[in-house]
Amino acid sequence: MKRVLITGAAGYIGSHTIVELVNAGYDVVGVDNFSNSSAKVLDGIEKIVGKRIDFVEVDCTDKEAFEKVFQKYPDIEAAIHFAAYKAVGESIDNPTMYYRNNISTLLNLVDLMVAKGKSANVVFSSSAIVYGQSNNLQMPIKESVPMGAAISPYGATKQMAEEILGHCVNAHNNLNVTILRYFNPIGAHPSAFIGELPKGVPSNLVPVMTETAAGKRECLSVFGNDYNTPDGSCIRDYIYVVDLAKAHVKAVERMFKDGVRWDVFNIGTGKGLSVLELINAFEKATGVKLNYKIAPRRPGDIVESCADANKANQILGWSADTPIEDVLLSAWKWQCSLDK
Ligand code: UD1
């Protein structure tokens, strides 16, 4: 079976993707330096797939150490590159840390994949943040929309990474790249053996919701109900992390099958939900009442972000079909497992 390298293997999306790759019959090797994750995630993956995955603790910015992974696993035929810092606010406070880490991990990966000499397939973990944070974007967003100005170093690293990969594909005949631009990933594996482990105090909506439901927070603040949307709260495209993980399997499969050199896909549901709609869905799914209040707008928030996912639906043969109630229930089960 073909072997796929996963960088950032113990992370939120990396861990869920490993489960789906193993379920689809792939051999994997994961690497992570646990800078924003825990080795316990590997136990969670083992409980789900029934075997220990191949794993090497390595910092992808350390090229020599990273190269040893390729020496140990010469059968790597594709890589999915998740390893990166991802907190927008932290990147604004510490830009060099973000540029250094997110760009050097990518450059090392590309060098090592290209040096294999054989066909090297890379799936890159990008974000809807590359479209910029403008309220003038036409919704839903298509992949053909030009990138907007990056307002954070984090967003800039994703834009740069996409550009760098484009240049590298032009330069190296054996390199193929698929870019996946995620919208708002949420939820956890239905087993509750893996899920999101936010570093520090979470600020994303769903972890805040589950912590409020668990009584760890007194109240959820809805940031603004006076936006120009049907109920006044902001709209996002919340994509279930397991559906998102499956999109990676589809992307890798297509690269193996069709030898596609370069492609870019939005990964979202194509359906926007408001903050208030998500709160209602959570209460309906879990039977737990959420204590929430309307608070002022959060600076920097855009009114609406929603994917046009038709390209992924048609070309990858993928769609996000898990009902939102099931997704929110998985997040709640995960929260309850953390508190045990
Ligand atoms: C943020 C990141 C984005 C990342 C995404 C998913 C920024 C600018 N963007 O997007 O790069 O890909 O998370 O991890 O930080 N909300 C509340 N109350 C809360 C928390 C959030 O009302 O306590 C609202 C927000 O105003 C927003 C929505 O919930 O309308 C989603 O917020 P959040 O989960 O933080 O994601 P984004 O800001 O969309």
JSON list of C-alpha atoms in Angstrom, two decimals, residues 49-149:
[
{"chain": "A", "resi": 49, "resn": "VAL", "atom": "CA", "xyz": [-7.81, 2.38, 14.08]},
{"chain": "A", "resi": 50, "resn": "GLY", "atom": "CA", "xyz": [-6.72, -0.59, 16.21]},
{"chain": "A", "resi": 51, "resn": "LYS", "atom": "CA", "xyz": [-2.98, -0.26, 15.60]},
{"chain": "A", "resi": 52, "resn": "ARG", "atom": "CA", "xyz": [-0.08, 2.03, 16.46]},
{"chain": "A", "resi": 53, "resn": "ILE", "atom": "CA", "xyz": [0.80, 4.27, 13.54]},
{"chain": "A", "resi": 54, "resn": "ASP", "atom": "CA", "xyz": [4.40, 4.83, 12.46]},
{"chain": "A", "resi": 55, "resn": "PHE", "atom": "CA", "xyz": [5.50, 8.09, 14.02]},
{"chain": "A", "resi": 56, "resn": "VAL", "atom": "CA", "xyz": [8.71, 10.11, 14.46]},
{"chain": "A", "resi": 57, "resn": "GLU", "atom": "CA", "xyz": [9.01, 13.06, 16.85]},
{"chain": "A", "resi": 58, "resn": "VAL", "atom": "CA", "xyz": [10.71, 15.69, 14.74]},
{"chain": "A", "resi": 59, "resn": "ASP", "atom": "CA", "xyz": [10.64, 19.43, 14.20]},
{"chain": "A", "resi": 60, "resn": "CYS", "atom": "CA", "xyz": [10.21, 20.01, 10.46]},
{"chain": "A", "resi": 61, "resn": "THR", "atom": "CA", "xyz": [12.31, 23.18, 10.68]},
{"chain": "A", "resi": 62, "resn": "ASP", "atom": "CA", "xyz": [15.28, 20.88, 11.50]},
{"chain": "A", "resi": 63, "resn": "LYS", "atom": "CA", "xyz": [16.09, 19.68, 7.99]},
{"chain": "A", "resi": 64, "resn": "GLU", "atom": "CA", "xyz": [18.70, 17.11, 9.00]},
{"chain": "A", "resi": 65, "resn": "ALA", "atom": "CA", "xyz": [16.37, 15.46, 11.47]},
{"chain": "A", "resi": 66, "resn": "PHE", "atom": "CA", "xyz": [13.49, 15.65, 8.99]},
{"chain": "A", "resi": 67, "resn": "GLU", "atom": "CA", "xyz": [15.65, 14.05, 6.28]},
{"chain": "A", "resi": 68, "resn": "LYS", "atom": "CA", "xyz": [16.15, 11.01, 8.50]},
{"chain": "A", "resi": 69, "resn": "VAL", "atom": "CA", "xyz": [12.42, 10.34, 8.28]},
{"chain": "A", "resi": 70, "resn": "PHE", "atom": "CA", "xyz": [12.75, 10.06, 4.49]},
{"chain": "A", "resi": 71, "resn": "GLN", "atom": "CA", "xyz": [15.76, 7.75, 4.92]},
{"chain": "A", "resi": 72, "resn": "LYS", "atom": "CA", "xyz": [13.82, 5.52, 7.30]},
{"chain": "A", "resi": 73, "resn": "TYR", "atom": "CA", "xyz": [10.71, 5.53, 5.07]},
{"chain": "A", "resi": 74, "resn": "PRO", "atom": "CA", "xyz": [11.93, 5.56, 1.45]},
{"chain": "A", "resi": 75, "resn": "ASP", "atom": "CA", "xyz": [8.46, 4.43, 0.35]},
{"chain": "A", "resi": 76, "resn": "ILE", "atom": "CA", "xyz": [6.83, 7.83, 1.09]},
{"chain": "A", "resi": 77, "resn": "GLU", "atom": "CA", "xyz": [4.84, 8.71, -2.05]},
{"chain": "A", "resi": 78, "resn": "ALA", "atom": "CA", "xyz": [2.77, 11.64, -0.82]},
{"chain": "A", "resi": 79, "resn": "ALA", "atom": "CA", "xyz": [2.84, 14.15, 1.99]},
{"chain": "A", "resi": 80, "resn": "ILE", "atom": "CA", "xyz": [0.08, 16.13, 3.64]},
{"chain": "A", "resi": 81, "resn": "HIS", "atom": "CA", "xyz": [1.57, 19.20, 5.22]},
{"chain": "A", "resi": 82, "resn": "PHE", "atom": "CA", "xyz": [-0.29, 20.40, 8.31]},
{"chain": "A", "resi": 83, "resn": "ALA", "atom": "CA", "xyz": [2.67, 21.40, 10.50]},
{"chain": "A", "resi": 84, "resn": "ALA", "atom": "CA", "xyz": [2.31, 25.14, 11.10]},
{"chain": "A", "resi": 85, "resn": "TYR", "atom": "CA", "xyz": [1.39, 27.67, 13.73]},
{"chain": "A", "resi": 86, "resn": "LYS", "atom": "CA", "xyz": [-2.22, 28.75, 13.35]},
{"chain": "A", "resi": 87, "resn": "ALA", "atom": "CA", "xyz": [-3.28, 31.43, 15.84]},
{"chain": "A", "resi": 88, "resn": "VAL", "atom": "CA", "xyz": [-4.08, 34.72, 14.13]},
{"chain": "A", "resi": 89, "resn": "GLY", "atom": "CA", "xyz": [-3.61, 36.88, 17.27]},
{"chain": "A", "resi": 90, "resn": "GLU", "atom": "CA", "xyz": [-0.34, 35.22, 18.25]},
{"chain": "A", "resi": 91, "resn": "SER", "atom": "CA", "xyz": [0.98, 35.80, 14.73]},
{"chain": "A", "resi": 92, "resn": "ILE", "atom": "CA", "xyz": [0.26, 39.52, 15.02]},
{"chain": "A", "resi": 93, "resn": "ASP", "atom": "CA", "xyz": [2.21, 39.63, 18.30]},
{"chain": "A", "resi": 94, "resn": "ASN", "atom": "CA", "xyz": [5.08, 37.51, 17.03]},
{"chain": "A", "resi": 95, "resn": "PRO", "atom": "CA", "xyz": [5.43, 37.75, 13.25]},
{"chain": "A", "resi": 96, "resn": "THR", "atom": "CA", "xyz": [8.98, 36.41, 12.86]},
{"chain": "A", "resi": 97, "resn": "MET", "atom": "CA", "xyz": [8.07, 33.28, 14.78]},
{"chain": "A", "resi": 98, "resn": "TYR", "atom": "CA", "xyz": [5.22, 32.66, 12.32]},
{"chain": "A", "resi": 99, "resn": "TYR", "atom": "CA", "xyz": [7.18, 33.42, 9.16]},
{"chain": "A", "resi": 100, "resn": "ARG", "atom": "CA", "xyz": [10.18, 31.38, 10.31]},
{"chain": "A", "resi": 101, "resn": "ASN", "atom": "CA", "xyz": [8.20, 28.32, 11.34]},
{"chain": "A", "resi": 102, "resn": "ASN", "atom": "CA", "xyz": [5.49, 28.21, 8.71]},
{"chain": "A", "resi": 103, "resn": "ILE", "atom": "CA", "xyz": [7.76, 28.95, 5.77]},
{"chain": "A", "resi": 104, "resn": "SER", "atom": "CA", "xyz": [10.80, 26.90, 6.77]},
{"chain": "A", "resi": 105, "resn": "THR", "atom": "CA", "xyz": [8.73, 23.77, 7.49]},
{"chain": "A", "resi": 106, "resn": "LEU", "atom": "CA", "xyz": [7.28, 24.09, 4.00]},
{"chain": "A", "resi": 107, "resn": "LEU", "atom": "CA", "xyz": [10.63, 24.70, 2.27]},
{"chain": "A", "resi": 108, "resn": "ASN", "atom": "CA", "xyz": [12.18, 21.69, 4.00]},
{"chain": "A", "resi": 109, "resn": "LEU", "atom": "CA", "xyz": [9.27, 19.47, 3.07]},
{"chain": "A", "resi": 110, "resn": "VAL", "atom": "CA", "xyz": [9.41, 20.53, -0.59]},
{"chain": "A", "resi": 111, "resn": "ASP", "atom": "CA", "xyz": [13.19, 20.04, -0.80]},
{"chain": "A", "resi": 112, "resn": "LEU", "atom": "CA", "xyz": [12.99, 16.59, 0.72]},
{"chain": "A", "resi": 113, "resn": "MET", "atom": "CA", "xyz": [10.02, 15.50, -1.39]},
{"chain": "A", "resi": 114, "resn": "VAL", "atom": "CA", "xyz": [11.64, 16.78, -4.61]},
{"chain": "A", "resi": 115, "resn": "ALA", "atom": "CA", "xyz": [14.95, 15.08, -3.69]},
{"chain": "A", "resi": 116, "resn": "LYS", "atom": "CA", "xyz": [13.22, 11.69, -3.63]},
{"chain": "A", "resi": 117, "resn": "GLY", "atom": "CA", "xyz": [13.53, 11.84, -7.39]},
{"chain": "A", "resi": 118, "resn": "LYS", "atom": "CA", "xyz": [10.27, 10.01, -8.00]},
{"chain": "A", "resi": 119, "resn": "SER", "atom": "CA", "xyz": [6.82, 11.50, -8.27]},
{"chain": "A", "resi": 120, "resn": "ALA", "atom": "CA", "xyz": [6.26, 13.64, -5.17]},
{"chain": "A", "resi": 121, "resn": "ASN", "atom": "CA", "xyz": [2.67, 14.52, -4.26]},
{"chain": "A", "resi": 122, "resn": "VAL", "atom": "CA", "xyz": [2.03, 17.23, -1.68]},
{"chain": "A", "resi": 123, "resn": "VAL", "atom": "CA", "xyz": [-1.32, 18.26, -0.23]},
{"chain": "A", "resi": 124, "resn": "PHE", "atom": "CA", "xyz": [-1.09, 21.63, 1.48]},
{"chain": "A", "resi": 125, "resn": "SER", "atom": "CA", "xyz": [-3.24, 22.72, 4.38]},
{"chain": "A", "resi": 126, "resn": "SER", "atom": "CA", "xyz": [-4.38, 26.24, 3.50]},
{"chain": "A", "resi": 127, "resn": "SER", "atom": "CA", "xyz": [-7.18, 28.42, 4.75]},
{"chain": "A", "resi": 128, "resn": "ALA", "atom": "CA", "xyz": [-10.01, 30.65, 3.61]},
{"chain": "A", "resi": 129, "resn": "ILE", "atom": "CA", "xyz": [-7.97, 33.37, 5.26]},
{"chain": "A", "resi": 130, "resn": "VAL", "atom": "CA", "xyz": [-6.04, 33.66, 1.95]},
{"chain": "A", "resi": 131, "resn": "TYR", "atom": "CA", "xyz": [-9.07, 35.46, 0.47]},
{"chain": "A", "resi": 132, "resn": "GLY", "atom": "CA", "xyz": [-8.46, 38.31, 2.91]},
{"chain": "A", "resi": 133, "resn": "GLN", "atom": "CA", "xyz": [-10.73, 39.78, 5.52]},
{"chain": "A", "resi": 134, "resn": "SER", "atom": "CA", "xyz": [-12.79, 42.06, 3.32]},
{"chain": "A", "resi": 135, "resn": "ASN", "atom": "CA", "xyz": [-16.54, 42.50, 3.60]},
{"chain": "A", "resi": 136, "resn": "ASN", "atom": "CA", "xyz": [-16.72, 43.13, -0.14]},
{"chain": "A", "resi": 137, "resn": "LEU", "atom": "CA", "xyz": [-16.15, 39.53, -1.15]},
{"chain": "A", "resi": 138, "resn": "GLN", "atom": "CA", "xyz": [-18.92, 37.95, -3.20]},
{"chain": "A", "resi": 139, "resn": "MET", "atom": "CA", "xyz": [-20.44, 35.02, -1.24]},
{"chain": "A", "resi": 140, "resn": "PRO", "atom": "CA", "xyz": [-20.09, 32.10, -1.60]},
{"chain": "A", "resi": 141, "resn": "ILE", "atom": "CA", "xyz": [-16.38, 32.41, -2.37]},
{"chain": "A", "resi": 142, "resn": "LYS", "atom": "CA", "xyz": [-14.99, 30.66, -5.44]},
{"chain": "A", "resi": 143, "resn": "GLU", "atom": "CA", "xyz": [-11.37, 29.51, -5.73]},
{"chain": "A", "resi": 144, "resn": "SER", "atom": "CA", "xyz": [-10.88, 31.92, -8.64]},
{"chain": "A", "resi": 145, "resn": "VAL", "atom": "CA", "xyz": [-11.30, 34.97, -6.39]},
{"chain": "A", "resi": 146, "resn": "PRO", "atom": "CA", "xyz": [-7.94, 36.73, -6.16]},
{"chain": "A", "resi": 147, "resn": "MET", "atom": "CA", "xyz": [-6.24, 36.78, -2.78]},
{"chain": "A", "resi": 148, "resn": "GLY", "atom": "CA", "xyz": [-6.96, 39.85, -0.72]},
{"chain": "A", "resi": 149, "resn": "ALA", "atom": "CA", "xyz": [-4.48, 41.73, 1.43]}
]
